[in-house]
PDB file of C-alpha atoms in Angstrom:
ATOM      1  CA  GLY A   1      96.863 147.743 148.006  1.00 52.00           C
ATOM      2  CA  ALA A   2      97.881 151.325 147.554  1.00 81.00           C
ATOM      3  CA  GLY A   3     100.493 150.634 144.915  1.00 92.00           C
ATOM      4  CA  VAL A   4     102.180 147.905 142.920  1.00 95.00           C
ATOM      5  CA  SER A   5     103.971 145.545 145.274  1.00 95.00           C
ATOM      6  CA  GLN A   6     106.952 143.433 144.226  1.00 96.00           C
ATOM      7  CA  SER A   7     108.791 140.764 146.139  1.00 96.00           C
ATOM      8  CA  PRO A   8     111.480 140.067 146.978  1.00 97.00           C
ATOM      9  CA  SER A   9     113.103 143.486 146.773  1.00 95.00           C
ATOM     10  CA  ASN A  10     116.497 141.821 146.362  1.00 97.00           C
ATOM     11  CA  LYS A  11     117.442 138.350 145.221  1.00 97.00           C
ATOM     12  CA  VAL A  12     120.889 136.849 145.026  1.00 97.00           C
ATOM     13  CA  THR A  13     121.184 133.488 143.322  1.00 97.00           C
ATOM     14  CA  GLU A  14     123.779 131.185 141.874  1.00 97.00           C
ATOM     15  CA  LYS A  15     124.179 130.636 138.168  1.00 97.00           C
ATOM     16  CA  GLY A  16     121.973 127.795 136.999  1.00 97.00           C
ATOM     17  CA  LYS A  17     119.336 128.147 139.713  1.00 97.00           C
ATOM     18  CA  ASP A  18     115.685 129.032 139.055  1.00 98.00           C
ATOM     19  CA  VAL A  19     114.143 132.179 140.526  1.00 98.00           C
ATOM     20  CA  GLU A  20     110.586 133.449 140.931  1.00 98.00           C
ATOM     21  CA  LEU A  21     109.700 137.123 141.131  1.00 98.00           C
ATOM     22  CA  ARG A  22     106.284 138.218 142.321  1.00 97.00           C
ATOM     23  CA  CYS A  23     104.121 141.195 141.424  1.00 97.00           C
ATOM     24  CA  ASP A  24     100.886 142.266 143.093  1.00 96.00           C
ATOM     25  CA  PRO A  25      99.225 144.969 140.972  1.00 94.00           C
ATOM     26  CA  ILE A  26      97.025 147.833 142.055  1.00 93.00           C
ATOM     27  CA  SER A  27      93.567 146.542 142.908  1.00 91.00           C
ATOM     28  CA  GLY A  28      91.229 146.812 139.939  1.00 88.00           C
ATOM     29  CA  HIS A  29      93.966 147.178 137.329  1.00 90.00           C
ATOM     30  CA  THR A  30      93.367 144.742 134.512  1.00 88.00           C
ATOM     31  CA  ALA A  31      96.669 145.194 132.670  1.00 89.00           C
ATOM     32  CA  LEU A  32     100.035 144.080 134.034  1.00 93.00           C
ATOM     33  CA  TYR A  33     103.485 144.518 132.533  1.00 94.00           C
ATOM     34  CA  TRP A  34     106.990 143.285 133.259  1.00 96.00           C
ATOM     35  CA  TYR A  35     110.064 145.294 132.285  1.00 96.00           C
ATOM     36  CA  ARG A  36     113.757 144.714 132.845  1.00 96.00           C
ATOM     37  CA  GLN A  37     116.198 147.501 133.656  1.00 96.00           C
ATOM     38  CA  SER A  38     119.895 146.916 133.183  1.00 93.00           C
ATOM     39  CA  LEU A  39     122.892 149.209 132.806  1.00 84.00           C
ATOM     40  CA  GLY A  40     123.672 148.120 129.303  1.00 76.00           C
ATOM     41  CA  GLN A  41     120.185 147.811 127.827  1.00 78.00           C
ATOM     42  CA  GLY A  42     118.161 150.395 129.731  1.00 87.00           C
ATOM     43  CA  LEU A  43     114.477 149.622 130.235  1.00 92.00           C
ATOM     44  CA  GLU A  44     113.133 146.747 128.156  1.00 92.00           C
ATOM     45  CA  PHE A  45     109.606 145.421 127.862  1.00 92.00           C
ATOM     46  CA  LEU A  46     109.264 141.724 128.683  1.00 93.00           C
ATOM     47  CA  ILE A  47     105.637 140.607 128.839  1.00 92.00           C
ATOM     48  CA  TYR A  48     102.111 141.968 129.058  1.00 90.00           C
ATOM     49  CA  PHE A  49      98.876 140.582 130.518  1.00 90.00           C
ATOM     50  CA  GLN A  50      95.419 141.990 129.908  1.00 86.00           C
ATOM     51  CA  GLY A  51      92.532 140.449 131.805  1.00 80.00           C
ATOM     52  CA  ASN A  52      92.056 136.823 130.839  1.00 78.00           C
ATOM     53  CA  SER A  53      93.549 137.206 127.370  1.00 81.00           C
ATOM     54  CA  ALA A  54      96.634 135.311 126.286  1.00 82.00           C
ATOM     55  CA  PRO A  55      99.744 137.275 127.312  1.00 86.00           C
ATOM     56  CA  ASP A  56     102.018 139.009 124.852  1.00 84.00           C
ATOM     57  CA  LYS A  57     105.377 137.330 125.406  1.00 86.00           C
ATOM     58  CA  SER A  58     107.143 139.062 122.534  1.00 84.00           C
ATOM     59  CA  GLY A  59     109.674 140.803 124.777  1.00 87.00           C
ATOM     60  CA  LEU A  60     110.918 137.741 126.633  1.00 91.00           C
ATOM     61  CA  PRO A  61     114.636 137.353 125.812  1.00 91.00           C
ATOM     62  CA  SER A  62     114.747 133.556 125.848  1.00 93.00           C
ATOM     63  CA  ASP A  63     112.680 130.465 126.611  1.00 95.00           C
ATOM     64  CA  ARG A  64     114.214 130.433 130.081  1.00 97.00           C
ATOM     65  CA  PHE A  65     111.836 133.263 130.927  1.00 96.00           C
ATOM     66  CA  SER A  66     108.165 132.662 131.592  1.00 95.00           C
ATOM     67  CA  ALA A  67     105.376 134.417 133.435  1.00 95.00           C
ATOM     68  CA  GLU A  68     101.904 133.694 134.611  1.00 93.00           C
ATOM     69  CA  ARG A  69      99.095 135.657 136.124  1.00 92.00           C
ATOM     70  CA  THR A  70      96.693 133.865 138.394  1.00 84.00           C
ATOM     71  CA  GLY A  71      93.105 134.980 138.757  1.00 80.00           C
ATOM     72  CA  GLY A  72      93.772 138.142 136.813  1.00 76.00           C
ATOM     73  CA  SER A  73      95.751 139.583 139.699  1.00 89.00           C
ATOM     74  CA  VAL A  74      99.116 138.442 141.055  1.00 94.00           C
ATOM     75  CA  SER A  75     101.813 137.647 138.515  1.00 95.00           C
ATOM     76  CA  THR A  76     104.972 135.572 138.811  1.00 97.00           C
ATOM     77  CA  LEU A  77     107.976 135.944 136.526  1.00 97.00           C
ATOM     78  CA  THR A  78     110.127 132.815 136.481  1.00 97.00           C
ATOM     79  CA  ILE A  79     113.685 132.636 135.195  1.00 97.00           C
ATOM     80  CA  GLN A  80     115.054 129.131 134.802  1.00 97.00           C
ATOM     81  CA  ARG A  81     118.732 128.223 134.813  1.00 97.00           C
ATOM     82  CA  THR A  82     119.764 131.795 135.554  1.00 97.00           C
ATOM     83  CA  GLN A  83     122.768 133.294 133.803  1.00 97.00           C
ATOM     84  CA  GLN A  84     124.921 136.231 134.854  1.00 95.00           C
ATOM     85  CA  GLU A  85     123.443 138.367 132.081  1.00 94.00           C
ATOM     86  CA  ASP A  86     120.058 138.004 133.775  1.00 96.00           C
ATOM     87  CA  SER A  87     121.303 140.277 136.562  1.00 96.00           C
ATOM     88  CA  ALA A  88     119.087 143.372 136.435  1.00 97.00           C
ATOM     89  CA  VAL A  89     116.204 145.113 138.126  1.00 97.00           C
ATOM     90  CA  TYR A  90     112.869 143.601 137.169  1.00 97.00           C
ATOM     91  CA  LEU A  91     110.043 146.114 137.262  1.00 97.00           C
ATOM     92  CA  CYS A  92     106.351 145.359 137.279  1.00 97.00           C
ATOM     93  CA  ALA A  93     103.652 147.855 136.303  1.00 95.00           C
ATOM     94  CA  SER A  94      99.883 147.839 136.161  1.00 93.00           C
ATOM     95  CA  SER A  95      97.278 150.024 134.511  1.00 91.00           C
ATOM     96  CA  LEU A  96      93.529 150.463 134.367  1.00 85.00           C
ATOM     97  CA  ASP A  97      92.423 150.373 130.758  1.00 67.00           C
ATOM     98  CA  PHE A  98      94.853 149.443 128.035  1.00 54.00           C
ATOM     99  CA  GLY A  99      92.518 150.539 125.278  1.00 59.00           C
ATOM    100  CA  ARG A 100      92.659 154.228 126.099  1.00 59.00           C
ATOM    101  CA  ALA A 101      95.279 156.575 124.717  1.00 55.00           C
ATOM    102  CA  LYS A 102      96.119 157.934 128.161  1.00 69.00           C
ATOM    103  CA  ASN A 103      97.159 154.648 129.697  1.00 79.00           C
ATOM    104  CA  ILE A 104      99.242 155.406 132.747  1.00 90.00           C
ATOM    105  CA  GLN A 105     101.370 152.546 133.946  1.00 93.00           C
ATOM    106  CA  TYR A 106     102.139 152.558 137.659  1.00 94.00           C
ATOM    107  CA  PHE A 107     105.325 150.812 138.658  1.00 96.00           C
ATOM    108  CA  GLY A 108     106.506 148.892 141.670  1.00 95.00           C
ATOM    109  CA  ALA A 109     109.905 149.386 143.302  1.00 93.00           C
ATOM    110  CA  GLY A 110     111.325 146.407 141.438  1.00 95.00           C
ATOM    111  CA  THR A 111     113.274 143.279 142.298  1.00 97.00           C
ATOM    112  CA  ARG A 112     117.040 143.561 142.031  1.00 96.00           C
ATOM    113  CA  LEU A 113     118.351 140.206 140.817  1.00 97.00           C
ATOM    114  CA  SER A 114     122.021 139.352 141.150  1.00 97.00           C
ATOM    115  CA  VAL A 115     123.290 136.132 139.583  1.00 97.00           C
ATOM    116  CA  LEU A 116     126.661 135.067 140.909  1.00 95.00           C
TER     117      LEU A 116
ATOM    118  CA  ALA B   1     109.601 151.435 115.265  1.00 73.00           C
ATOM    119  CA  GLN B   2     109.496 153.947 118.064  1.00 81.00           C
ATOM    120  CA  LYS B   3     112.569 155.560 119.546  1.00 89.00           C
ATOM    121  CA  ILE B   4     113.152 157.941 122.436  1.00 94.00           C
ATOM    122  CA  THR B   5     116.335 159.992 122.749  1.00 96.00           C
ATOM    123  CA  GLN B   6     117.494 161.745 125.882  1.00 97.00           C
ATOM    124  CA  THR B   7     120.777 163.482 125.113  1.00 96.00           C
ATOM    125  CA  GLN B   8     121.638 164.690 128.620  1.00 96.00           C
ATOM    126  CA  PRO B   9     123.128 161.882 130.733  1.00 94.00           C
ATOM    127  CA  GLY B  10     123.407 164.253 133.701  1.00 96.00           C
ATOM    128  CA  MET B  11     122.195 167.692 134.688  1.00 96.00           C
ATOM    129  CA  PHE B  12     122.830 170.006 137.621  1.00 97.00           C
ATOM    130  CA  VAL B  13     120.464 172.706 138.841  1.00 97.00           C
ATOM    131  CA  GLN B  14     120.544 175.103 141.737  1.00 97.00           C
ATOM    132  CA  GLU B  15     117.780 174.710 144.279  1.00 97.00           C
ATOM    133  CA  LYS B  16     114.744 176.922 143.496  1.00 97.00           C
ATOM    134  CA  GLU B  17     115.818 177.336 139.867  1.00 97.00           C
ATOM    135  CA  ALA B  18     113.979 175.889 136.863  1.00 98.00           C
ATOM    136  CA  VAL B  19     115.462 173.109 134.720  1.00 98.00           C
ATOM    137  CA  THR B  20     114.586 171.610 131.341  1.00 98.00           C
ATOM    138  CA  LEU B  21     115.198 167.955 130.546  1.00 98.00           C
ATOM    139  CA  ASP B  22     115.289 167.164 126.845  1.00 98.00           C
ATOM    140  CA  CYS B  23     113.450 164.398 125.050  1.00 98.00           C
ATOM    141  CA  THR B  24     113.059 163.777 121.343  1.00 97.00           C
ATOM    142  CA  TYR B  25     111.123 160.934 119.824  1.00 95.00           C
ATOM    143  CA  ASP B  26     110.662 159.186 116.550  1.00 92.00           C
ATOM    144  CA  THR B  27     107.498 157.514 115.377  1.00 88.00           C
ATOM    145  CA  SER B  28     105.508 157.162 112.199  1.00 85.00           C
ATOM    146  CA  ASP B  29     102.215 156.850 114.057  1.00 83.00           C
ATOM    147  CA  PRO B  30     100.012 159.963 114.206  1.00 85.00           C
ATOM    148  CA  SER B  31      98.526 158.856 117.528  1.00 85.00           C
ATOM    149  CA  TYR B  32     100.809 158.343 120.502  1.00 88.00           C
ATOM    150  CA  GLY B  33     101.315 159.232 124.133  1.00 91.00           C
ATOM    151  CA  LEU B  34     104.372 160.683 125.817  1.00 94.00           C
ATOM    152  CA  PHE B  35     105.185 160.145 129.487  1.00 96.00           C
ATOM    153  CA  TRP B  36     107.766 161.307 131.970  1.00 98.00           C
ATOM    154  CA  TYR B  37     108.744 159.191 134.953  1.00 98.00           C
ATOM    155  CA  LYS B  38     110.993 159.937 137.911  1.00 97.00           C
ATOM    156  CA  GLN B  39     113.138 157.209 139.444  1.00 96.00           C
ATOM    157  CA  PRO B  40     114.734 158.109 142.782  1.00 95.00           C
ATOM    158  CA  SER B  41     117.474 155.986 144.292  1.00 91.00           C
ATOM    159  CA  SER B  42     114.822 153.797 145.928  1.00 88.00           C
ATOM    160  CA  GLY B  43     114.103 152.389 142.468  1.00 88.00           C
ATOM    161  CA  GLU B  44     110.396 152.993 142.052  1.00 89.00           C
ATOM    162  CA  MET B  45     109.297 154.603 138.779  1.00 93.00           C
ATOM    163  CA  ILE B  46     106.988 157.505 139.608  1.00 96.00           C
ATOM    164  CA  PHE B  47     104.642 158.849 136.930  1.00 96.00           C
ATOM    165  CA  LEU B  48     104.941 162.620 136.530  1.00 97.00           C
ATOM    166  CA  ILE B  49     103.116 163.862 133.448  1.00 97.00           C
ATOM    167  CA  TYR B  50     101.436 162.774 130.218  1.00 95.00           C
ATOM    168  CA  GLN B  51     101.035 164.426 126.810  1.00 95.00           C
ATOM    169  CA  GLY B  52      98.835 163.029 124.049  1.00 91.00           C
ATOM    170  CA  SER B  53      99.793 163.633 120.442  1.00 90.00           C
ATOM    171  CA  TYR B  54      96.462 165.311 119.732  1.00 90.00           C
ATOM    172  CA  ASP B  55      96.425 167.442 122.857  1.00 90.00           C
ATOM    173  CA  GLN B  56      96.216 171.110 121.893  1.00 89.00           C
ATOM    174  CA  GLN B  57      97.813 172.440 125.035  1.00 94.00           C
ATOM    175  CA  ASN B  58     101.025 171.575 126.822  1.00 95.00           C
ATOM    176  CA  ALA B  59     100.463 169.364 129.845  1.00 96.00           C
ATOM    177  CA  THR B  60     101.067 170.721 133.335  1.00 96.00           C
ATOM    178  CA  GLU B  61     101.080 168.976 136.714  1.00 95.00           C
ATOM    179  CA  GLY B  62     102.063 171.207 139.610  1.00 97.00           C
ATOM    180  CA  ARG B  63     105.739 172.139 139.204  1.00 97.00           C
ATOM    181  CA  TYR B  64     106.037 169.939 136.114  1.00 98.00           C
ATOM    182  CA  SER B  65     105.189 171.098 132.633  1.00 97.00           C
ATOM    183  CA  LEU B  66     105.817 169.611 129.251  1.00 97.00           C
ATOM    184  CA  ASN B  67     107.114 171.708 126.376  1.00 97.00           C
ATOM    185  CA  PHE B  68     105.557 169.762 123.500  1.00 96.00           C
ATOM    186  CA  GLN B  69     106.746 170.686 120.020  1.00 96.00           C
ATOM    187  CA  LYS B  70     105.087 168.199 117.723  1.00 94.00           C
ATOM    188  CA  ALA B  71     106.735 169.337 114.493  1.00 94.00           C
ATOM    189  CA  ARG B  72     110.159 168.969 116.081  1.00 95.00           C
ATOM    190  CA  LYS B  73     109.136 165.721 117.782  1.00 95.00           C
ATOM    191  CA  SER B  74     110.285 166.956 121.143  1.00 97.00           C
ATOM    192  CA  ALA B  75     108.667 166.696 124.570  1.00 97.00           C
ATOM    193  CA  ASN B  76     110.911 168.432 127.071  1.00 98.00           C
ATOM    194  CA  LEU B  77     110.129 168.313 130.778  1.00 98.00           C
ATOM    195  CA  VAL B  78     110.343 171.584 132.677  1.00 98.00           C
ATOM    196  CA  ILE B  79     110.653 171.476 136.454  1.00 98.00           C
ATOM    197  CA  SER B  80     110.100 174.810 138.121  1.00 96.00           C
ATOM    198  CA  ALA B  81     111.439 175.828 141.524  1.00 96.00           C
ATOM    199  CA  SER B  82     113.689 172.761 141.902  1.00 97.00           C
ATOM    200  CA  GLN B  83     113.802 171.054 145.263  1.00 97.00           C
ATOM    201  CA  LEU B  84     116.433 168.765 146.769  1.00 97.00           C
ATOM    202  CA  GLY B  85     113.923 165.918 146.509  1.00 97.00           C
ATOM    203  CA  ASP B  86     113.894 166.316 142.736  1.00 98.00           C
ATOM    204  CA  SER B  87     117.326 164.712 142.537  1.00 98.00           C
ATOM    205  CA  ALA B  88     116.686 161.473 140.631  1.00 97.00           C
ATOM    206  CA  MET B  89     116.778 159.794 137.226  1.00 97.00           C
ATOM    207  CA  TYR B  90     114.159 161.050 134.808  1.00 98.00           C
ATOM    208  CA  PHE B  91     112.874 158.924 131.947  1.00 97.00           C
ATOM    209  CA  CYS B  92     110.925 159.968 128.894  1.00 97.00           C
ATOM    210  CA  ALA B  93     108.716 157.239 127.421  1.00 95.00           C
ATOM    211  CA  MET B  94     106.335 156.738 124.537  1.00 93.00           C
ATOM    212  CA  ARG B  95     103.332 154.546 123.949  1.00 88.00           C
ATOM    213  CA  GLY B  96     101.931 153.868 120.508  1.00 70.00           C
ATOM    214  CA  PRO B  97      98.344 154.254 119.346  1.00 62.00           C
ATOM    215  CA  SER B  98      95.579 152.452 121.183  1.00 54.00           C
ATOM    216  CA  GLY B  99      95.120 148.943 119.997  1.00 55.00           C
ATOM    217  CA  ALA B 100      96.814 145.601 120.003  1.00 52.00           C
ATOM    218  CA  GLY B 101     100.570 145.657 120.262  1.00 56.00           C
ATOM    219  CA  SER B 102     100.909 149.266 121.286  1.00 65.00           C
ATOM    220  CA  TYR B 103     100.553 149.112 125.037  1.00 80.00           C
ATOM    221  CA  GLN B 104     104.199 148.781 125.978  1.00 85.00           C
ATOM    222  CA  LEU B 105     106.269 151.807 126.841  1.00 90.00           C
ATOM    223  CA  THR B 106     109.475 152.590 124.966  1.00 91.00           C
ATOM    224  CA  PHE B 107     111.912 154.391 127.257  1.00 94.00           C
ATOM    225  CA  GLY B 108     114.818 156.711 126.721  1.00 95.00           C
ATOM    226  CA  LYS B 109     118.086 156.101 128.561  1.00 95.00           C
ATOM    227  CA  GLY B 110     117.298 158.724 131.160  1.00 96.00           C
ATOM    228  CA  THR B 111     118.798 161.912 132.591  1.00 97.00           C
ATOM    229  CA  LYS B 112     120.266 162.048 136.062  1.00 97.00           C
ATOM    230  CA  LEU B 113     119.249 165.317 137.716  1.00 98.00           C
ATOM    231  CA  SER B 114     121.179 166.610 140.705  1.00 98.00           C
ATOM    232  CA  VAL B 115     119.795 169.559 142.661  1.00 98.00           C
ATOM    233  CA  ILE B 116     122.464 171.624 144.390  1.00 97.00           C
ATOM    234  CA  PRO B 117     121.565 173.364 147.669  1.00 95.00           C
TER     235      PRO B 117
END
């Protein structure tokens, strides 16, 4: 596609439920990133995928968060047993070549998650 | 550890005037990249401009230019001839040197720019 696509754009869920957020990166981009944007914490890195390598999960805030990337393309971020503090905008980005200094990450419009 | 500081929570500028958004950074790495993104109310982060730490000249992209002062560790964004569509949040971000563990962006808290007609 022309840009990074995220779905759903908005998600309202009840505390304790599981949610899945989807990201479809720009075609041909080998690197994919998830960030979280909240009022209190700003923009935080969550997880990074590069090709078929094992992902860097160092930014995930708890073991309730997990992500996978199938076939080196679409990624799903899963939050289990959601808590109110998980309410935020979840942004996905993709880039061409992580090894170069000028590595421009292109972002999607995000998924706004509200946990009631 | 890398840190980005944007000291202006909000800025106002008259349409057609120029505006400078401040960004200072802290890193011990000699090789790094600096980015500016625009986030309108729709939520999408739009890449504006990039400056590499070894670049000799200040980056320019249309109406956007970057005032890069390496010794002061500042990378201010200059928007010339402001337009109403420039009203948005603006984020300064940094990426570390190429290599494992340096791919993520570290963001500042942003500056909300409002263009007044």
